[in-house]
């Protein structure tokens, strides 16, 4: 499936895919996008017990996109090869309930990861410093260190010793604020406000939309310390969601409180064999996966859906057209809006941004990236049992736009940096960098997502032109298309919703 399709296969596939769908034959479904949402949807439909669906995957890149950005690096001094998942993906039981149940069903092994968290200021902290469990407290610019277990207590004590009495008093206040924040998330529900929706014309709505309280309003209502918000809460939210602090405050409060409830007292894990193992299991058996295939437009035609697309590998300008019974757009909302006009009034309102994941290494470490053939991974996974790894939340408080970035220090000595900005670590060589789209959450976009997930079926008149997922035989799926943070769980939940709309049984 990772190999390129030659011209003969191209012709056969093109002729085959123009066959009419007749009574008693398979329903043809095109799935555009091969991230976790697209592959999960494809797996569920392909494993339908009644064998009703013929799945075609469209991916414009040269490899399935779930694992496309990951890489293998080699330590030239030792010859050891190591597989690195980019972006890093961790999860826990509880909040990621559906993801974990799917992993269990597929036989995906995962292992616990131990992290040390360092909060630091960007103005004085350099990525050239490589913190370790023994020396993390000495990292310049760090103002707090946290770790679980005895290692965490030892680091905290050493931090007190280095920083003095004021740090001890601040830590007691930090504990109080942290307990207060968690107690409020568990006990105080975000408010719900009813207001007129701005997504479609007023005449298309029966009732006003439900709009939830923003994180900023919620934190103000529970009287959370501004000091705690600025130095601890927002750096974590901003780094994980790759957005400035001000945009993080615009998130629906229920996104954050839901994550806190779901992850409370949970252990975090990573895939033992990397995300490539997940991709292989989900795509196994899919016979029609088209790489280098860019979809240009999706258009409903007489109860079916016309897909216009072209091959990109050979630079051909020829546009191909195929009819499918159903189409699933498993892509970012701005991409879905650009190729499916009916969804544009809704999806174009959902904000998106770009983030950059970089692999950084010191020139003295002699590490290089392996060029993989057919994107078949080589080397052991970088997450090894028993490793203690360090996560730095680095914030530039002096900037006009306050934003935090995450620096994940791996045991091998390299750093995975996640930020919306490139550069900034001149002392480290950039071995690899890749840009990802990021869907941002706001109160308005949450309302839009609720509508396209099915709320609009109750809110809109039958004569309304407002589009929702499933209308015109076109569905959407993705990490953004559910009622929580833009994370892996959303990919699985949205794929399961599509499968249920298709009357497919969920096996996990």
CSV table of C-alpha atoms in Angstrom, one decimal:
chain,number,residue,atom,x,y,z
A,1,UNK,CA,0.0,0.0,0.0
A,2,UNK,CA,3.0,2.2,0.5
A,3,UNK,CA,4.2,1.6,-3.1
A,4,UNK,CA,3.2,3.9,-6.0
A,5,UNK,CA,0.5,2.8,-8.4
A,6,UNK,CA,1.9,2.3,-11.9
A,7,UNK,CA,0.0,3.3,-15.1
A,8,UNK,CA,-1.5,-0.1,-15.6
A,9,UNK,CA,-3.0,-0.2,-12.2
A,10,UNK,CA,-4.1,3.4,-12.7
A,11,UNK,CA,-6.1,2.5,-15.8
A,12,UNK,CA,-7.7,-0.6,-14.2
A,13,UNK,CA,-8.6,1.3,-11.1
A,14,UNK,CA,-10.1,4.1,-13.2
A,15,UNK,CA,-12.2,1.8,-15.3
A,16,UNK,CA,-13.3,-0.3,-12.3
A,17,UNK,CA,-14.3,2.7,-10.2
A,18,UNK,CA,-16.7,3.9,-12.9
A,19,UNK,CA,-18.8,0.8,-12.6
A,20,UNK,CA,-22.4,1.5,-11.6
A,21,UNK,CA,-23.7,0.6,-8.1
A,22,UNK,CA,-26.6,-1.8,-8.4
A,23,UNK,CA,-29.0,-3.3,-6.0
A,24,UNK,CA,-27.2,-6.0,-3.9
A,25,UNK,CA,-23.8,-4.7,-4.7
A,26,UNK,CA,-21.3,-2.9,-2.5
A,27,UNK,CA,-21.8,0.8,-1.6
A,28,UNK,CA,-18.9,2.8,-2.8
A,29,UNK,CA,-17.4,5.1,-0.2
A,30,UNK,CA,-14.6,7.6,-0.8
A,31,UNK,CA,-12.6,8.6,2.2
A,32,UNK,CA,-10.5,11.7,1.7
A,33,UNK,CA,-7.6,12.0,4.2
A,34,UNK,CA,-5.6,9.2,5.8
A,35,UNK,CA,-5.0,10.5,9.3
A,36,UNK,CA,-6.4,8.6,12.3
A,37,UNK,CA,-10.0,9.7,11.6
A,38,UNK,CA,-9.8,8.6,8.0
A,39,UNK,CA,-8.1,5.3,8.6
A,40,UNK,CA,-10.4,4.4,11.6
A,41,UNK,CA,-13.5,5.1,9.4
A,42,UNK,CA,-12.0,3.0,6.6
A,43,UNK,CA,-11.3,0.1,9.0
A,44,UNK,CA,-14.8,0.2,10.4
A,45,UNK,CA,-16.5,0.2,7.0
A,46,UNK,CA,-14.1,-2.3,5.5
A,47,UNK,CA,-14.8,-4.7,8.4
A,48,UNK,CA,-18.6,-4.4,8.1
A,49,UNK,CA,-20.1,-7.8,8.9
A,50,UNK,CA,-22.4,-7.6,5.9
A,51,UNK,CA,-19.6,-6.6,3.5
A,52,UNK,CA,-21.7,-3.7,2.1
A,53,UNK,CA,-19.0,-1.1,1.5
A,54,UNK,CA,-16.1,-0.8,-1.0
A,55,UNK,CA,-13.7,1.8,0.4
A,56,UNK,CA,-11.4,4.0,-1.6
A,57,UNK,CA,-8.8,6.1,0.2
A,58,UNK,CA,-7.5,9.4,-1.3
A,59,UNK,CA,-4.2,10.8,0.0
A,60,UNK,CA,-2.4,13.6,-1.8
A,61,UNK,CA,0.9,12.8,0.0
A,62,UNK,CA,3.3,10.0,-0.9
A,63,UNK,CA,2.4,8.0,2.2
A,64,UNK,CA,-0.6,7.5,4.5
A,65,UNK,CA,-0.6,10.7,6.6
A,66,UNK,CA,-1.0,9.2,10.1
A,67,UNK,CA,2.6,8.2,10.2
A,68,UNK,CA,3.9,10.3,7.3
A,69,UNK,CA,5.8,12.8,9.4
A,70,UNK,CA,7.6,10.3,11.7
A,71,UNK,CA,11.2,9.3,10.9
A,72,UNK,CA,14.1,7.1,11.8
A,73,UNK,CA,17.3,8.6,13.0
A,74,UNK,CA,20.7,6.9,13.3
A,75,UNK,CA,23.4,7.6,15.9
A,76,UNK,CA,26.5,7.5,13.7
A,77,UNK,CA,28.9,6.8,16.6
A,78,UNK,CA,27.1,3.6,17.6
A,79,UNK,CA,25.0,2.8,14.5
A,80,UNK,CA,21.9,2.5,16.6
A,81,UNK,CA,18.7,3.4,14.7
A,82,UNK,CA,15.8,4.9,16.6
A,83,UNK,CA,12.2,5.6,15.5
A,84,UNK,CA,10.7,8.9,16.4
A,85,UNK,CA,7.0,9.6,16.3
A,86,UNK,CA,6.3,13.2,15.1
A,87,UNK,CA,4.2,14.7,16.5
A,88,UNK,CA,4.6,13.0,19.9
A,89,UNK,CA,1.3,11.3,20.8
A,90,UNK,CA,0.5,10.4,24.4
A,91,UNK,CA,-2.9,9.3,25.9
A,92,UNK,CA,-4.5,8.0,29.0
A,93,UNK,CA,-7.4,5.8,29.9
A,94,UNK,CA,-10.4,7.9,30.9
A,95,UNK,CA,-10.4,10.8,28.6
A,96,UNK,CA,-9.1,8.7,25.7
A,97,UNK,CA,-11.6,5.9,26.4
A,98,UNK,CA,-12.6,5.1,22.8
A,99,UNK,CA,-9.0,5.3,21.6
A,100,UNK,CA,-7.7,2.9,24.2
A,101,UNK,CA,-10.6,0.4,23.6
A,102,UNK,CA,-9.7,0.5,19.9
A,103,UNK,CA,-6.0,-0.1,20.6
A,104,UNK,CA,-7.0,-3.0,22.9
A,105,UNK,CA,-9.1,-4.5,20.2
A,106,UNK,CA,-6.4,-4.1,17.5
A,107,UNK,CA,-3.8,-5.5,19.8
A,108,UNK,CA,-1.8,-2.3,20.0
A,109,UNK,CA,0.6,-2.4,22.9
A,110,UNK,CA,1.4,0.7,24.8
A,111,UNK,CA,3.5,1.5,27.8
A,112,UNK,CA,3.6,4.1,30.5
A,113,UNK,CA,5.7,7.2,30.1
A,114,UNK,CA,7.3,9.1,33.0
A,115,UNK,CA,7.6,12.8,32.5
A,116,UNK,CA,9.3,15.6,34.4
A,117,UNK,CA,7.7,18.9,33.7
A,118,UNK,CA,9.8,22.1,33.7
A,119,UNK,CA,8.2,25.6,33.5
A,120,UNK,CA,10.7,28.1,32.1
A,121,UNK,CA,10.9,31.5,30.6
A,122,UNK,CA,12.0,31.8,26.9
A,123,UNK,CA,14.2,34.9,27.4
A,124,UNK,CA,16.8,33.0,29.5
A,125,UNK,CA,16.3,29.4,28.6
A,126,UNK,CA,18.2,27.8,25.7
A,127,UNK,CA,17.4,24.5,24.0
A,128,UNK,CA,21.2,23.8,24.1
A,129,UNK,CA,20.7,22.8,27.7
A,130,UNK,CA,19.8,19.2,28.0
A,131,UNK,CA,18.0,18.7,31.4
A,132,UNK,CA,18.2,15.4,33.1
A,133,UNK,CA,16.7,13.9,36.2
A,134,UNK,CA,19.9,14.9,38.1
A,135,UNK,CA,20.3,18.3,36.6
A,136,UNK,CA,16.9,19.6,35.6
A,137,UNK,CA,16.6,21.9,38.6
A,138,UNK,CA,19.7,23.8,37.4
A,139,UNK,CA,18.3,24.6,34.0
A,140,UNK,CA,18.5,28.4,33.6
A,141,UNK,CA,15.1,30.2,33.4
A,142,UNK,CA,13.2,27.4,35.1
A,143,UNK,CA,10.8,28.6,37.8
A,144,UNK,CA,9.2,25.3,38.7
A,145,UNK,CA,9.8,21.6,38.3
A,146,UNK,CA,7.3,18.8,38.7
A,147,UNK,CA,7.5,15.0,38.6
A,148,UNK,CA,5.6,12.1,40.1
A,149,UNK,CA,7.0,9.6,42.6
A,150,UNK,CA,10.2,9.7,44.5
A,151,UNK,CA,12.1,11.3,41.5
A,152,UNK,CA,9.6,14.1,41.5
A,153,UNK,CA,9.9,14.7,45.3
A,154,UNK,CA,13.7,14.6,45.1
A,155,UNK,CA,13.7,17.1,42.2
A,156,UNK,CA,11.3,19.4,44.0
A,157,UNK,CA,13.5,19.4,47.1
A,158,UNK,CA,16.6,20.1,45.1
A,159,UNK,CA,14.7,23.0,43.4
A,160,UNK,CA,13.8,24.4,46.8
A,161,UNK,CA,17.5,24.2,47.9
A,162,UNK,CA,18.6,26.1,44.8
A,163,UNK,CA,15.8,28.7,44.7
A,164,UNK,CA,15.4,29.5,48.4
A,165,UNK,CA,12.6,30.3,50.9
A,166,UNK,CA,10.6,32.3,48.4
A,167,UNK,CA,10.2,29.3,46.1
A,168,UNK,CA,8.9,27.2,49.0
A,169,UNK,CA,6.2,29.8,49.8
A,170,UNK,CA,5.3,30.1,46.1
A,171,UNK,CA,5.0,26.3,45.9
A,172,UNK,CA,2.5,26.2,48.8
A,173,UNK,CA,0.5,28.8,47.0
A,174,UNK,CA,0.8,26.9,43.8
A,175,UNK,CA,-0.6,23.7,45.4
A,176,UNK,CA,-3.5,25.7,46.8
A,177,UNK,CA,-4.3,27.2,43.3
A,178,UNK,CA,-3.9,23.8,41.7
A,179,UNK,CA,-6.3,22.1,44.1
A,180,UNK,CA,-8.8,24.9,43.7
A,181,UNK,CA,-8.7,24.7,39.9
A,182,UNK,CA,-9.1,20.9,39.9
A,183,UNK,CA,-11.9,21.1,42.5
A,184,UNK,CA,-13.8,23.6,40.3
A,185,UNK,CA,-13.3,21.6,37.2
A,186,UNK,CA,-14.8,18.5,38.9
A,187,UNK,CA,-17.6,20.3,40.7
A,188,UNK,CA,-18.5,23.6,38.9
A,189,UNK,CA,-20.0,23.1,35.4
A,190,UNK,CA,-19.4,25.7,32.7
A,191,UNK,CA,-22.5,27.9,32.0
A,192,UNK,CA,-24.6,27.6,28.9
A,193,UNK,CA,-25.8,30.7,27.1
A,194,UNK,CA,-28.5,30.7,24.4
A,195,UNK,CA,-27.8,33.2,21.6
A,196,UNK,CA,-28.6,33.7,18.0
A,197,UNK,CA,-26.3,31.7,15.8
A,198,UNK,CA,-24.1,33.6,13.3
A,199,UNK,CA,-23.2,30.7,11.1
A,200,UNK,CA,-26.2,30.7,8.7
A,201,UNK,CA,-29.0,33.1,7.9
A,202,UNK,CA,-31.5,33.7,10.7
A,203,UNK,CA,-34.4,32.3,8.6
A,204,UNK,CA,-32.8,28.9,8.5
A,205,UNK,CA,-32.9,28.4,12.3
A,206,UNK,CA,-35.9,27.4,14.4
A,207,UNK,CA,-34.2,28.1,17.7
A,208,UNK,CA,-31.3,30.1,19.0
A,209,UNK,CA,-28.0,28.1,19.2
A,210,UNK,CA,-26.5,27.0,22.5
A,211,UNK,CA,-23.3,28.8,23.3
A,212,UNK,CA,-21.0,27.7,26.1
A,213,UNK,CA,-19.0,29.8,28.5
A,214,UNK,CA,-15.4,30.5,27.4
A,215,UNK,CA,-12.4,29.4,29.4
A,216,UNK,CA,-11.5,33.0,30.3
A,217,UNK,CA,-15.0,33.7,31.6
A,218,UNK,CA,-15.0,30.5,33.5
A,219,UNK,CA,-11.7,31.1,35.2
A,220,UNK,CA,-12.8,34.6,36.1
A,221,UNK,CA,-16.1,33.2,37.6
A,222,UNK,CA,-14.3,30.7,39.8
A,223,UNK,CA,-11.8,33.4,40.8
A,224,UNK,CA,-8.7,31.5,39.9
A,225,UNK,CA,-5.4,33.3,40.6
A,226,UNK,CA,-4.1,35.4,37.7
A,227,UNK,CA,-0.6,34.4,38.8
A,228,UNK,CA,-1.4,30.7,38.5
A,229,UNK,CA,-3.2,31.2,35.2
A,230,UNK,CA,-0.3,33.1,33.7
A,231,UNK,CA,2.6,31.0,34.8
A,232,UNK,CA,1.2,27.5,35.0
A,233,UNK,CA,-2.2,26.8,33.5
A,234,UNK,CA,-2.0,28.8,30.2
A,235,UNK,CA,1.6,27.7,29.4
A,236,UNK,CA,0.4,24.0,29.4
A,237,UNK,CA,-2.8,24.7,27.5
A,238,UNK,CA,-1.0,27.0,25.0
A,239,UNK,CA,1.8,24.5,24.4
A,240,UNK,CA,-0.5,21.5,24.0
A,241,UNK,CA,-2.9,23.3,21.7
A,242,UNK,CA,-0.2,25.3,20.0
A,243,UNK,CA,-1.9,28.7,20.3
A,244,UNK,CA,-1.2,32.0,22.1
A,245,UNK,CA,-2.5,32.4,25.7
A,246,UNK,CA,-5.2,34.9,24.6
A,247,UNK,CA,-6.6,32.3,22.1
A,248,UNK,CA,-6.5,29.6,24.8
A,249,UNK,CA,-8.8,31.8,26.9
A,250,UNK,CA,-11.3,31.7,24.0
A,251,UNK,CA,-11.6,27.9,24.2
A,252,UNK,CA,-15.0,26.6,25.4
A,253,UNK,CA,-14.5,26.0,29.2
A,254,UNK,CA,-16.1,22.5,28.9
A,255,UNK,CA,-13.1,21.4,26.7
A,256,UNK,CA,-10.7,22.0,29.5
A,257,UNK,CA,-12.9,20.8,32.4
A,258,UNK,CA,-13.8,17.7,30.4
A,259,UNK,CA,-10.1,17.0,29.9
A,260,UNK,CA,-9.3,17.5,33.5
A,261,UNK,CA,-12.1,15.2,34.6
A,262,UNK,CA,-11.2,12.5,32.1
A,263,UNK,CA,-7.5,12.5,32.8
A,264,UNK,CA,-7.7,13.0,36.6
A,265,UNK,CA,-5.4,10.6,38.4
A,266,UNK,CA,-4.7,8.7,35.2
A,267,UNK,CA,-1.4,7.3,33.9
A,268,UNK,CA,-0.2,8.4,30.5
A,269,UNK,CA,1.0,6.0,27.8
A,270,UNK,CA,2.6,6.0,24.3
A,271,UNK,CA,2.4,3.3,21.6
A,272,UNK,CA,5.1,0.8,22.3
A,273,UNK,CA,5.9,0.2,18.6
A,274,UNK,CA,5.1,3.7,17.5
A,275,UNK,CA,2.2,5.1,15.5
A,276,UNK,CA,3.3,3.2,12.4
A,277,UNK,CA,1.9,0.0,14.1
A,278,UNK,CA,-1.5,1.7,14.4
A,279,UNK,CA,-1.4,2.8,10.8
A,280,UNK,CA,-0.5,-0.7,9.6
A,281,UNK,CA,-3.3,-2.3,11.6
A,282,UNK,CA,-6.0,0.1,10.5
A,283,UNK,CA,-5.0,0.1,6.8
A,284,UNK,CA,-4.5,-3.7,6.5
A,285,UNK,CA,-6.8,-5.1,3.9
A,286,UNK,CA,-7.8,-1.8,2.3
A,287,UNK,CA,-7.4,-2.7,-1.4
A,288,UNK,CA,-7.9,0.7,-3.0
A,289,UNK,CA,-5.6,3.3,-1.3
A,290,UNK,CA,-4.5,6.0,-3.7
A,291,UNK,CA,-1.4,8.0,-2.8
A,292,UNK,CA,-0.4,11.1,-4.7
A,293,UNK,CA,-4.1,11.6,-5.4
A,294,UNK,CA,-5.3,15.1,-4.7
A,295,UNK,CA,-9.1,15.7,-4.5
A,296,UNK,CA,-10.1,19.0,-6.1
A,297,UNK,CA,-13.9,19.1,-5.6
A,298,UNK,CA,-16.7,17.0,-4.2
A,299,UNK,CA,-20.2,17.7,-5.6
A,300,UNK,CA,-23.6,16.0,-5.1
A,301,UNK,CA,-25.1,14.6,-8.3
A,302,UNK,CA,-28.5,12.8,-8.5
A,303,UNK,CA,-28.2,11.1,-5.1
A,304,UNK,CA,-24.6,10.3,-5.5
A,305,UNK,CA,-21.4,12.3,-5.0
A,306,UNK,CA,-19.0,13.2,-7.8
A,307,UNK,CA,-15.3,13.4,-6.9
A,308,UNK,CA,-12.9,15.4,-9.1
A,309,UNK,CA,-9.3,14.5,-8.5
A,310,UNK,CA,-5.9,14.2,-10.1
A,311,UNK,CA,-2.6,12.3,-9.8
A,312,UNK,CA,0.2,14.6,-8.5
A,313,UNK,CA,3.2,12.3,-8.7
A,314,UNK,CA,3.7,12.7,-12.5
A,315,UNK,CA,2.7,16.4,-12.6
A,316,UNK,CA,-0.2,15.6,-14.9
A,317,UNK,CA,-2.9,18.2,-15.3
A,318,UNK,CA,-5.6,15.7,-16.2
A,319,UNK,CA,-8.6,15.8,-14.0
A,320,UNK,CA,-10.4,12.6,-13.3
A,321,UNK,CA,-14.0,12.2,-12.2
A,322,UNK,CA,-15.7,9.4,-10.3
A,323,UNK,CA,-19.1,8.8,-8.8
A,324,UNK,CA,-19.4,7.5,-5.3
A,325,UNK,CA,-22.4,6.6,-3.2
A,326,UNK,CA,-21.0,8.4,-0.1
A,327,UNK,CA,-18.0,10.5,0.7
A,328,UNK,CA,-16.2,11.1,4.1
A,329,UNK,CA,-14.1,14.2,4.4
A,330,UNK,CA,-11.5,13.2,7.1
A,331,UNK,CA,-9.5,16.5,6.8
A,332,UNK,CA,-9.2,19.8,8.5
A,333,UNK,CA,-12.3,22.0,8.3
A,334,UNK,CA,-10.6,24.6,6.0
A,335,UNK,CA,-9.7,21.9,3.5
A,336,UNK,CA,-13.2,20.4,3.6
A,337,UNK,CA,-14.7,23.8,3.0
A,338,UNK,CA,-12.4,24.4,0.0
A,339,UNK,CA,-13.4,21.1,-1.8
A,340,UNK,CA,-17.0,20.8,-0.8
A,341,UNK,CA,-18.9,24.1,-1.4
A,342,UNK,CA,-22.1,23.1,0.5
A,343,UNK,CA,-20.1,23.0,3.7
A,344,UNK,CA,-18.2,26.3,3.2
A,345,UNK,CA,-20.7,28.6,5.0
A,346,UNK,CA,-20.3,26.4,8.1
A,347,UNK,CA,-16.7,25.2,8.1
A,348,UNK,CA,-15.0,28.4,6.9
A,349,UNK,CA,-16.0,29.9,10.2
A,350,UNK,CA,-13.8,27.4,12.1
A,351,UNK,CA,-10.4,29.0,12.7
A,352,UNK,CA,-7.2,27.1,11.8
A,353,UNK,CA,-3.5,27.8,12.2
A,354,UNK,CA,-0.2,26.1,11.5
A,355,UNK,CA,2.2,24.5,13.9
A,356,UNK,CA,5.7,23.4,13.4
A,357,UNK,CA,7.3,20.2,14.8
A,358,UNK,CA,11.1,20.3,14.7
A,359,UNK,CA,13.6,17.6,15.6
A,360,UNK,CA,16.6,19.4,17.2
A,361,UNK,CA,20.1,18.0,18.0
A,362,UNK,CA,23.4,19.2,19.0
A,363,UNK,CA,26.0,19.1,16.2
A,364,UNK,CA,28.3,17.1,18.5
A,365,UNK,CA,25.8,14.3,18.9
A,366,UNK,CA,26.4,13.0,15.3
A,367,UNK,CA,22.8,12.1,14.6
A,368,UNK,CA,21.3,12.0,11.1
A,369,UNK,CA,17.9,11.2,9.6
A,370,UNK,CA,17.5,7.9,7.6
A,371,UNK,CA,15.9,8.1,4.2
A,372,UNK,CA,13.3,5.3,4.4
A,373,UNK,CA,12.2,3.4,1.3
A,374,UNK,CA,8.4,3.1,1.0
A,375,UNK,CA,8.2,4.6,4.5
A,376,UNK,CA,8.8,1.3,6.2
A,377,UNK,CA,10.2,2.1,9.7
A,378,UNK,CA,13.5,0.8,10.9
A,379,UNK,CA,14.9,0.8,14.4
A,380,UNK,CA,13.5,0.6,17.9
A,381,UNK,CA,10.8,3.0,19.1
A,382,UNK,CA,12.2,6.0,20.9
A,383,UNK,CA,9.9,5.4,23.9
A,384,UNK,CA,11.5,2.7,26.0
A,385,UNK,CA,10.1,1.2,29.2
A,386,UNK,CA,11.6,2.8,32.3
A,387,UNK,CA,12.8,6.0,30.6
A,388,UNK,CA,12.3,9.3,32.4
A,389,UNK,CA,11.7,12.0,29.9
A,390,UNK,CA,11.6,15.8,30.3
A,391,UNK,CA,8.9,18.2,29.0
A,392,UNK,CA,9.7,21.9,29.1
A,393,UNK,CA,6.9,24.5,28.8
A,394,UNK,CA,8.8,27.6,27.6
A,395,UNK,CA,7.0,30.9,27.6
A,396,UNK,CA,8.1,34.3,26.4
A,397,UNK,CA,6.3,36.6,28.8
A,398,UNK,CA,7.9,39.7,27.4
A,399,UNK,CA,6.4,39.3,23.9
A,400,UNK,CA,3.4,41.3,22.7
A,401,UNK,CA,1.6,38.0,22.1
A,402,UNK,CA,2.4,35.6,25.0
A,403,UNK,CA,2.8,32.1,23.7
A,404,UNK,CA,4.3,28.9,25.0
A,405,UNK,CA,6.1,26.1,23.2
A,406,UNK,CA,6.7,22.5,24.2
A,407,UNK,CA,10.2,21.0,24.2
A,408,UNK,CA,10.2,17.2,24.6
A,409,UNK,CA,13.7,16.0,25.5
A,410,UNK,CA,14.1,12.3,24.5
A,411,UNK,CA,16.6,10.0,26.3
A,412,UNK,CA,18.7,9.9,23.1
A,413,UNK,CA,19.6,13.6,23.4
A,414,UNK,CA,17.3,15.0,20.7
A,415,UNK,CA,14.5,17.4,21.2
A,416,UNK,CA,11.0,17.4,19.6
A,417,UNK,CA,9.9,21.1,19.6
A,418,UNK,CA,6.3,21.9,19.0
A,419,UNK,CA,5.6,25.6,18.3
A,420,UNK,CA,3.7,27.9,16.0
A,421,UNK,CA,7.1,29.7,15.3
A,422,UNK,CA,10.1,28.4,13.4
A,423,UNK,CA,13.7,28.9,14.6
A,424,UNK,CA,14.7,30.3,18.0
A,425,UNK,CA,17.2,27.6,18.9
A,426,UNK,CA,20.4,28.6,17.0
A,427,UNK,CA,22.6,26.4,19.2
A,428,UNK,CA,20.8,23.3,18.0
A,429,UNK,CA,20.8,21.8,14.5
A,430,UNK,CA,17.4,21.3,12.9
A,431,UNK,CA,17.5,17.7,11.7
A,432,UNK,CA,13.9,17.8,10.5
A,433,UNK,CA,10.9,20.1,10.5
A,434,UNK,CA,7.3,19.6,9.4
A,435,UNK,CA,4.2,21.8,9.4
A,436,UNK,CA,0.8,20.6,10.6
A,437,UNK,CA,-2.6,22.3,10.4
A,438,UNK,CA,-4.2,23.0,13.8
A,439,UNK,CA,-7.9,23.6,14.3
A,440,UNK,CA,-8.5,26.1,17.0
A,441,UNK,CA,-11.4,25.9,19.4
A,442,UNK,CA,-13.6,28.9,20.2
A,443,UNK,CA,-17.1,29.2,21.7
A,444,UNK,CA,-18.4,29.9,18.2
A,445,UNK,CA,-16.5,27.0,16.5
A,446,UNK,CA,-17.8,24.7,19.2
A,447,UNK,CA,-21.4,25.8,18.3
A,448,UNK,CA,-20.6,25.1,14.6
A,449,UNK,CA,-19.2,21.7,15.3
A,450,UNK,CA,-22.3,20.8,17.3
A,451,UNK,CA,-24.5,21.9,14.4
A,452,UNK,CA,-22.7,19.9,11.8
A,453,UNK,CA,-22.6,16.8,14.0
A,454,UNK,CA,-26.4,16.7,14.0
A,455,UNK,CA,-27.8,19.5,16.1
A,456,UNK,CA,-28.8,21.4,12.9
A,457,UNK,CA,-31.2,18.6,12.1
A,458,UNK,CA,-33.3,19.8,15.0
A,459,UNK,CA,-32.5,23.5,14.6
A,460,UNK,CA,-33.0,23.9,10.8
A,461,UNK,CA,-36.2,23.9,8.8
A,462,UNK,CA,-36.6,21.2,6.2
A,463,UNK,CA,-36.2,23.9,3.5
A,464,UNK,CA,-33.0,25.2,5.1
A,465,UNK,CA,-29.8,25.1,3.1
A,466,UNK,CA,-27.7,24.8,6.2
A,467,UNK,CA,-25.4,21.7,5.8
A,468,UNK,CA,-24.7,19.1,8.4
A,469,UNK,CA,-22.6,15.9,8.4
A,470,UNK,CA,-24.5,13.3,6.3
A,471,UNK,CA,-26.5,15.7,4.2
A,472,UNK,CA,-25.9,15.3,0.4
A,473,UNK,CA,-24.3,11.9,1.3
A,474,UNK,CA,-21.2,13.7,2.5
A,475,UNK,CA,-19.8,13.3,6.1
A,476,UNK,CA,-17.0,14.9,8.0
A,477,UNK,CA,-14.6,13.3,10.5
A,478,UNK,CA,-11.5,14.5,12.4
A,479,UNK,CA,-10.0,15.4,15.7
A,480,UNK,CA,-11.9,18.7,15.6
A,481,UNK,CA,-15.3,17.2,14.8
A,482,UNK,CA,-16.5,16.3,18.3
A,483,UNK,CA,-17.3,17.9,21.7
A,484,UNK,CA,-13.8,18.1,23.2
A,485,UNK,CA,-10.2,19.3,22.6
A,486,UNK,CA,-8.6,18.7,19.2
A,487,UNK,CA,-6.9,15.5,20.2
A,488,UNK,CA,-6.7,11.8,19.1
A,489,UNK,CA,-9.9,10.9,20.9
A,490,UNK,CA,-11.9,13.1,18.6
A,491,UNK,CA,-10.6,11.2,15.5
A,492,UNK,CA,-11.9,7.9,16.9
A,493,UNK,CA,-15.2,9.3,18.2
A,494,UNK,CA,-16.0,11.1,14.9
A,495,UNK,CA,-15.2,8.0,12.9
A,496,UNK,CA,-17.4,5.9,15.1
A,497,UNK,CA,-20.3,8.4,14.5
A,498,UNK,CA,-19.9,8.1,10.8
A,499,UNK,CA,-19.9,4.3,11.1
A,500,UNK,CA,-23.1,4.4,13.1
A,501,UNK,CA,-24.7,6.6,10.5
A,502,UNK,CA,-23.8,3.8,8.0
A,503,UNK,CA,-25.4,1.3,10.4
A,504,UNK,CA,-22.0,-0.4,11.0
A,505,UNK,CA,-21.4,-2.2,14.3
A,506,UNK,CA,-18.5,-0.9,16.3
A,507,UNK,CA,-16.4,-4.0,17.3
A,508,UNK,CA,-14.7,-2.4,20.4
